[in-house]
Each structure stands twice: as structure tokens, then as C-alpha cells.
Amino acid sequence: MKNKKRIVIALGGNALGNTLPEQMKAVKITAQAIVDLIQEGCEVVVTHGNGPQVGMINNAMAALSREDSNQPNTPLSVCVAMSQAYIGYDLQNALREELKNRNMLDIPVVTMVTQVRVDENDAAFLNPTKPIGQFMTEEQAKIAEEKYDYVMKEDSGRGYRRVVSSPKPAEIIEIEAIRALVDTGQLVISCGGGGIPVTLKGNHLTGASAVIDKDFVSALLAKELDADFLIILTAVEKVAINFGKPDQKWLAQMNVEEANQYIEEGHFAPGSMLPKVEAAIEFADSKAGRVSLITLLEKAKEGILGETGTRICK
Ligand code: ADP
Ligand code: MG
């Protein structure tokens, strides 16, 4: 029987920064917030986004294949794998150091390269919406479509960009390995960038040209690990209704029914707050007693103590 509260914590963009030096700095603060929770007696499992990092890797690999004709194009799934390792490396080191600084010597830290199966019949594949990589001219876009089978879309007058699908996560392939590590008290970083999207044929997994939302995969991971809390850390302390309007109201709590009502009324921006609230609902609604929390990284500890953030309960 477990007696510690188990928390899946999803790190947003501001926990990692946008460049190599920014990330080095950001992870130190992130590690402090995470170790604070462990010191409060929580069992923590970490997931994270990868928007800027996977963009950077994708652009670097595209430049490589432009410069060297022997280097074929790097699939997006491989770029996600690279981003998991790169972010995991920095986070893992920062966490290890922070634990040692506080004399917490019995918690090993590990990053799991994680694949997440998506359904190839997911309706999202029929309508790619997520822009990634560099802007291109119409001519460059045509070449990319022919050469790499990319779907290119014009992006509000700024040029053409590749768009990929954002299907729902169906299964975390490495879940049993993650569970074994978490159950033996290790601090695990997994499902980075939503996981490496793969489809399954027989025993073979194939990388998919897609990006899985990290908030949705975090909800799935939290359910699979029977967590007590899903904490989504982002750039706002609380979720608001009438966000950015004169009658804006910050919410301390909403139940699943209220949250669904607010979604219907269009209070949460698609692509930023909407997937977080949807993921929060999915976890909170999955079993009695499960709580989701959306707040700032710096407020994670206060949030878990019930002092701030927006709580989503059944
Ligand atoms: P992350 O990198 O953590 O995923 P995002 O930028 O994707 O962060 O999403 C968080 C942002 O969502 C906030 O900074 C805020 O500007 C925006 N947002 C949109 N709608 C709302 C809302 N109703 N309440 C609070 N924030 C909102
Ligand atoms: Mg986001």
C-alpha cells in the first residue's frame, strides 16, 4: 500500500526556456520546485513539453540535410526522441544536484525515452493543424510537399509552414518500465513532448508525423500510475473565465461539470489553456478522489497545500 501522495507534474514551456543557456538556467528553478514537493512527502513523476526544443532540433536537422546531400531528412519522431534526451539530460542533472544539496541521497533520477501509440484512424490525421518548423516561400513549400510528403499551410500572411496532426495518446508503450521505476522510489522523467508518436503494426512500431499534446499524455500517465494529483504547471497562477476581458475572474476551483460548461462557453483558448483544462477534466473525472491542479511552477508547493492555483475535482 502506498501512503505518499503520488503526483504527476507536467512542466510547461517556461519551466525549460527557449535556448540552450536559458534551459540550463530554468531547470535549476524547476528542480527546486520539484524537490520542494518531494520534501513535502510527495512521490513525484515528471513530464514536460518540448515546443521550442523540438523546433530547434527540427530546423538544425533540416539545415544538415540541405548542406549534405548524403543526409536524408530526419523524421519528426526522431526529433522528438532527441528532444526528450536533451531535456532529460538537463533536468536529470539539475534534480540530482538539488537532491544532493538537500542531503536527499536515496532518490535516483532517470529519464525514460518514451513512445506513445496513437491510433492511425484518429480523426486528427485527416486535418493536420499544428504548425512546426521554419517559414517557407510558396516555392520552397511546393518542393517540401513533393520531396517529403509534407502538408504545408499558409500561416496568416507570414509564409508557408509545415503542419502536422495532433492525435490523442492511446497507450504509453514503456508504461510498465516507468511503473517499475516509480514504484521503487525513483524520480522518473518521461513522456517528454507528449511522447514519441508511433503507430503499431504487428510487433513493429513506426514513428508518426505528429505531435501529441503533453497535457493529454500527462493525464493518461497519471491515470496509469493511479496518481492522486495531476499538476499542470504553466505561465499563469490560475485559470480564468472571461480571460483578458474587463470582467475576468480567476478560479480557485471548478468541478468537472462547471469546467465542461466553461469549455462550451469558449473561455479557454485552443492550443494553450483548452488542452490543459481538458486534460485536467479527464484525470479528475476518471476516479473519485483524483484532483487536477493548474498553476505556476513557483506556486506548485502552495498549490498542493491548497493555497493557490485552480483545482479541478469531480
Ligand atoms: P505551456 O507552455 O505551459 O503549455 P501555454 O502558453 O500553451 O503554456 O498556455 C498557457 C497560457 O494560456 C497562459 O499563459 C495564458 O496566456 C493562456 N490562456 C488562455 N486562456 C486562458 C484562461 N481562460 N485562463 C488563463 N490563461 C489562459
Ligand atoms: Mg502549450
Coordinates of C-alpha atoms and ligand atoms in Angstrom, one line a residue:
M1 CA 0.0 0.0 0.0
K2 CA 1.3 3.4 -0.8
N3 CA 0.9 6.2 1.8
K4 CA 2.7 9.0 0.0
K5 CA 0.6 11.2 -2.4
R6 CA 1.6 10.4 -5.9
I7 CA 1.8 13.4 -8.2
V8 CA 2.3 13.6 -12.0
I9 CA 3.7 17.0 -12.7
A10 CA 3.6 18.4 -16.3
L11 CA 6.2 21.2 -17.0
G12 CA 5.2 23.9 -19.4
G13 CA 7.4 26.0 -21.7
N14 CA 8.5 28.5 -19.0
A15 CA 10.0 25.6 -16.9
L16 CA 12.5 25.0 -19.6
G17 CA 13.2 28.2 -21.5
N18 CA 13.8 28.6 -25.3
T19 CA 17.5 28.2 -25.9
L20 CA 20.4 26.0 -24.6
P21 CA 21.6 28.6 -22.0
E22 CA 18.0 29.5 -21.0
Q23 CA 17.2 25.8 -20.4
M24 CA 20.4 25.3 -18.2
K25 CA 19.2 28.2 -16.0
A26 CA 15.5 27.4 -16.0
V27 CA 15.9 23.8 -14.9
K28 CA 17.6 24.9 -11.7
I29 CA 14.5 26.7 -10.6
T30 CA 12.3 23.9 -11.9
A31 CA 14.4 21.3 -9.9
Q32 CA 13.9 23.4 -6.7
A33 CA 10.1 23.4 -7.1
I34 CA 10.0 19.7 -7.8
V35 CA 12.3 18.8 -4.8
D36 CA 10.1 21.1 -2.6
L37 CA 7.2 18.7 -3.3
I38 CA 9.3 15.6 -2.6
Q39 CA 10.3 17.2 0.7
E40 CA 6.6 17.7 1.5
G41 CA 6.4 14.0 1.3
C42 CA 5.0 13.6 -2.2
E43 CA 6.1 11.0 -4.8
V44 CA 6.7 12.9 -8.0
V45 CA 6.7 11.8 -11.6
V46 CA 7.8 14.4 -14.2
T47 CA 6.6 15.1 -17.8
H48 CA 7.4 18.1 -19.9
G49 CA 6.7 20.0 -23.1
N50 CA 9.2 20.4 -25.9
G51 CA 7.9 23.1 -28.3
P52 CA 11.0 25.3 -28.7
Q53 CA 13.4 22.4 -28.3
V54 CA 11.9 20.1 -31.0
G55 CA 11.6 23.2 -33.3
M56 CA 15.3 23.9 -32.8
I57 CA 16.3 20.3 -33.5
N58 CA 14.0 20.0 -36.5
N59 CA 15.5 23.2 -38.0
A60 CA 19.1 22.0 -37.3
M61 CA 18.4 18.6 -38.9
A62 CA 16.8 20.3 -41.9
A63 CA 19.9 22.5 -42.3
L64 CA 22.1 19.4 -42.1
S65 CA 20.2 17.7 -45.0
R66 CA 20.3 20.9 -47.1
E67 CA 24.1 21.1 -46.6
D68 CA 25.0 17.5 -47.0
S69 CA 23.1 15.6 -49.7
N70 CA 24.1 12.3 -48.1
Q71 CA 22.0 13.1 -45.0
P72 CA 18.3 12.3 -45.6
N73 CA 15.5 14.2 -43.8
T74 CA 15.1 13.5 -40.1
P75 CA 11.6 12.2 -39.2
L76 CA 9.7 14.3 -36.6
S77 CA 9.5 11.2 -34.3
V78 CA 13.3 11.1 -34.2
C79 CA 13.4 14.9 -33.5
V80 CA 11.1 14.3 -30.5
A81 CA 13.3 11.4 -29.3
M82 CA 16.3 13.8 -29.5
S83 CA 14.4 16.5 -27.5
Q84 CA 13.5 14.0 -24.8
A85 CA 17.1 13.1 -24.3
Y86 CA 18.4 16.7 -24.4
I87 CA 15.8 18.0 -22.0
G88 CA 16.0 14.9 -19.8
Y89 CA 19.8 15.3 -19.6
D90 CA 19.5 18.9 -18.2
L91 CA 16.5 18.1 -15.9
Q92 CA 18.1 14.9 -14.6
N93 CA 21.3 16.7 -13.7
A94 CA 19.5 19.7 -12.1
L95 CA 17.3 17.3 -10.0
R96 CA 20.2 15.2 -8.9
E97 CA 22.2 18.2 -7.8
E98 CA 19.2 19.7 -5.9
L99 CA 18.5 16.4 -4.1
K100 CA 22.2 16.1 -3.1
N101 CA 22.3 19.7 -1.9
R102 CA 19.4 18.9 0.4
N103 CA 21.0 15.7 1.6
M104 CA 18.3 13.5 0.0
L105 CA 20.7 10.9 -1.2
D106 CA 18.3 7.9 -1.7
I107 CA 16.3 9.1 -4.7
P108 CA 17.8 8.0 -8.1
V109 CA 16.8 10.2 -11.1
V110 CA 16.2 8.8 -14.5
T111 CA 14.9 9.8 -17.9
M112 CA 12.9 7.3 -19.9
V113 CA 12.8 7.7 -23.7
T114 CA 9.0 7.2 -24.1
Q115 CA 7.0 6.2 -27.2
V116 CA 3.2 6.8 -27.2
R117 CA 1.0 4.9 -29.5
V118 CA -1.6 6.9 -31.5
D119 CA -4.5 5.4 -33.5
E120 CA -3.8 5.7 -37.2
N121 CA -7.5 6.1 -37.7
D122 CA -7.6 9.1 -35.3
A123 CA -9.6 11.8 -37.0
A124 CA -6.8 14.3 -36.3
F125 CA -4.8 12.7 -39.1
L126 CA -7.3 13.9 -41.6
N127 CA -6.8 17.5 -40.5
P128 CA -3.3 18.5 -39.5
T129 CA -3.4 21.8 -37.6
K130 CA -0.2 22.1 -35.6
P131 CA 2.5 24.3 -37.3
I132 CA 6.1 23.3 -36.8
G133 CA 9.5 24.4 -38.2
Q134 CA 10.5 27.3 -40.3
F135 CA 8.5 29.6 -42.6
M136 CA 9.0 28.9 -46.3
T137 CA 8.2 30.7 -49.6
E138 CA 5.5 29.2 -51.8
E139 CA 8.1 27.7 -54.0
Q140 CA 10.0 26.1 -51.1
A141 CA 6.7 24.8 -49.7
K142 CA 5.9 23.1 -53.0
I143 CA 9.3 21.3 -53.1
A144 CA 8.8 20.1 -49.4
E145 CA 5.4 18.8 -50.3
E146 CA 6.7 16.8 -53.3
K147 CA 10.0 15.7 -51.8
Y148 CA 9.0 14.8 -48.2
D149 CA 5.2 14.4 -48.5
Y150 CA 4.7 17.3 -46.0
V151 CA 1.4 19.1 -45.6
M152 CA 2.1 22.8 -46.0
K153 CA -0.2 25.6 -45.0
E154 CA -0.1 29.4 -45.4
D155 CA 0.2 31.0 -41.9
S156 CA -1.6 34.3 -41.6
G157 CA 0.4 36.2 -44.3
R158 CA 3.8 35.2 -42.9
G159 CA 4.6 32.4 -45.3
Y160 CA 4.2 28.7 -45.5
R161 CA 4.8 26.3 -42.7
R162 CA 4.6 22.5 -42.3
V163 CA 1.6 21.4 -40.3
V164 CA 1.2 18.1 -38.5
S165 CA -1.6 16.3 -36.8
S166 CA -2.2 16.2 -33.0
P167 CA -3.8 12.9 -32.3
K168 CA -4.9 11.7 -28.8
P169 CA -2.4 9.4 -26.9
A170 CA -3.8 5.9 -26.9
E171 CA -1.1 3.9 -25.0
I172 CA 2.2 4.6 -23.3
I173 CA 4.5 1.9 -24.7
E174 CA 7.0 2.0 -21.8
I175 CA 4.4 2.2 -19.1
E176 CA 5.5 -1.0 -17.3
A177 CA 9.1 0.2 -17.1
I178 CA 8.0 3.6 -15.8
R179 CA 5.8 2.0 -13.2
A180 CA 8.6 -0.3 -12.0
L181 CA 10.9 2.7 -11.5
V182 CA 8.3 4.9 -9.8
D183 CA 7.2 2.0 -7.5
T184 CA 10.8 1.6 -6.3
G185 CA 11.1 5.2 -5.4
Q186 CA 13.0 6.6 -8.4
L187 CA 12.3 10.1 -9.7
V188 CA 11.3 9.5 -13.4
I189 CA 11.2 12.0 -16.2
S190 CA 9.1 10.5 -19.1
C191 CA 6.6 11.2 -21.9
G192 CA 8.6 14.3 -22.8
G193 CA 7.0 16.5 -25.6
G194 CA 3.9 14.3 -25.4
G195 CA 5.9 11.2 -26.2
I196 CA 7.3 10.0 -29.5
P197 CA 4.2 9.3 -31.6
V198 CA 4.1 5.8 -33.0
T199 CA 1.6 3.5 -34.7
L200 CA 1.6 -0.2 -34.2
K201 CA 1.5 -2.9 -36.9
G202 CA 2.1 -6.4 -35.6
N203 CA 5.1 -6.1 -33.4
H204 CA 6.5 -3.1 -35.2
L205 CA 6.2 0.5 -34.1
T206 CA 6.6 3.2 -36.7
G207 CA 7.2 6.8 -36.0
A208 CA 4.3 9.1 -36.9
S209 CA 4.5 12.6 -38.3
A210 CA 2.5 14.0 -35.4
V211 CA 2.8 15.9 -32.2
I212 CA 1.0 14.6 -29.1
D213 CA -0.2 17.2 -26.6
K214 CA 1.9 16.9 -23.4
D215 CA -1.1 17.8 -21.2
F216 CA -3.2 14.8 -22.6
V217 CA -0.4 12.3 -22.2
S218 CA 0.2 13.6 -18.7
A219 CA -3.4 12.8 -17.8
L220 CA -3.0 9.3 -19.3
L221 CA 0.2 8.7 -17.4
A222 CA -1.4 10.0 -14.1
K223 CA -4.3 7.5 -14.6
E224 CA -2.0 4.6 -15.5
L225 CA 0.1 5.3 -12.4
D226 CA -3.0 5.7 -10.2
A227 CA -1.8 9.1 -9.1
D228 CA -3.6 11.3 -6.6
F229 CA -2.7 14.6 -8.3
L230 CA -2.1 15.9 -11.8
I231 CA -0.3 19.2 -11.7
I232 CA -0.1 21.2 -14.9
L233 CA 2.5 24.0 -14.5
T234 CA 2.2 26.9 -16.8
A235 CA 2.6 30.6 -17.2
V236 CA -0.5 31.6 -15.1
E237 CA -1.2 31.1 -11.4
K238 CA -4.9 30.3 -12.0
V239 CA -7.3 29.6 -14.8
A240 CA -9.7 32.5 -15.6
I241 CA -13.1 32.8 -17.2
N242 CA -13.5 35.9 -19.4
F243 CA -9.7 35.8 -19.7
G244 CA -8.3 39.1 -20.7
K245 CA -11.7 40.9 -20.5
P246 CA -12.8 43.5 -18.1
D247 CA -14.9 41.0 -16.2
Q248 CA -12.1 38.4 -16.0
K249 CA -12.4 36.1 -12.9
W250 CA -9.7 33.9 -11.6
L251 CA -11.0 30.5 -10.4
A252 CA -9.7 28.7 -7.3
Q253 CA -11.8 25.6 -8.1
M254 CA -14.2 24.1 -10.6
N255 CA -15.9 20.8 -10.7
V256 CA -16.0 18.7 -13.9
E257 CA -19.5 19.9 -14.8
E258 CA -18.6 23.5 -14.4
A259 CA -15.3 23.1 -16.3
N260 CA -17.2 21.5 -19.2
Q261 CA -19.7 24.3 -19.1
Y262 CA -16.9 26.9 -19.4
I263 CA -15.4 25.0 -22.3
E264 CA -18.7 25.1 -24.1
E265 CA -18.9 28.9 -23.4
G266 CA -15.5 29.2 -25.1
H267 CA -13.5 30.6 -22.1
F268 CA -10.3 28.7 -22.8
A269 CA -8.1 29.3 -25.9
P270 CA -7.5 26.3 -28.1
G271 CA -3.8 25.5 -28.3
S272 CA -3.0 27.0 -24.9
M273 CA -5.4 26.7 -21.9
L274 CA -8.1 24.4 -23.5
P275 CA -5.9 21.2 -23.7
K276 CA -4.9 21.8 -20.1
V277 CA -8.4 22.1 -18.8
E278 CA -9.5 19.1 -21.0
A279 CA -6.6 17.0 -19.6
A280 CA -7.4 18.2 -16.0
I281 CA -11.0 17.1 -16.5
E282 CA -10.0 13.8 -18.0
F283 CA -7.9 12.9 -14.9
A284 CA -10.3 14.3 -12.3
D285 CA -13.3 12.6 -13.8
S286 CA -11.5 9.2 -14.1
K287 CA -11.9 8.2 -10.4
A288 CA -13.2 9.6 -7.2
G289 CA -10.6 11.5 -5.2
R290 CA -8.3 12.4 -8.1
V291 CA -7.5 16.1 -8.3
S292 CA -6.0 18.2 -11.1
L293 CA -4.3 21.5 -10.4
I294 CA -3.2 24.2 -12.8
T295 CA -0.8 26.8 -11.5
L296 CA 2.6 28.4 -11.8
L297 CA 5.8 26.5 -11.4
E298 CA 6.8 28.7 -8.4
K299 CA 3.5 28.0 -6.8
A300 CA 3.5 24.2 -7.1
K301 CA 4.0 23.7 -3.3
E302 CA 1.4 26.3 -2.3
G303 CA -0.9 24.7 -4.8
I304 CA -0.6 21.2 -3.4
L305 CA -1.2 22.6 0.1
G306 CA -4.5 24.1 -1.3
E307 CA -3.4 27.7 -1.0
T308 CA -3.4 28.7 -4.7
G309 CA -3.9 27.6 -8.3
T310 CA -7.1 26.3 -9.9
R311 CA -8.3 22.9 -8.7
I312 CA -10.4 20.7 -10.8
C313 CA -12.3 18.0 -8.9
K314 CA -15.1 15.5 -9.9
Ligands
ADP1 P1 2.5 26.0 -21.7 O1 3.9 26.2 -22.3 O2 2.6 25.9 -20.2 O3 1.8 24.8 -22.3 P2 0.7 27.9 -23.0 O4 1.2 29.2 -23.4 O5 0.4 26.8 -24.0 O6 1.7 27.3 -21.9 O7 -0.6 28.0 -22.2 C1 -0.8 28.9 -21.0 C2 -1.4 30.3 -21.5 O8 -2.8 30.1 -21.7 C3 -1.4 31.3 -20.4 O9 -0.1 32.0 -20.3 C4 -2.5 32.3 -20.9 O10 -2.0 33.4 -21.7 C5 -3.3 31.4 -21.8 N1 -4.8 31.4 -21.5 C6 -5.7 31.2 -22.5 N2 -6.9 31.2 -21.9 C7 -6.8 31.3 -20.6 C8 -7.7 31.3 -19.5 N3 -9.0 31.2 -19.7 N4 -7.2 31.4 -18.2 C9 -5.9 31.5 -18.0 N5 -4.9 31.5 -19.1 C10 -5.4 31.4 -20.3
MG2 MG 1.2 24.8 -24.5

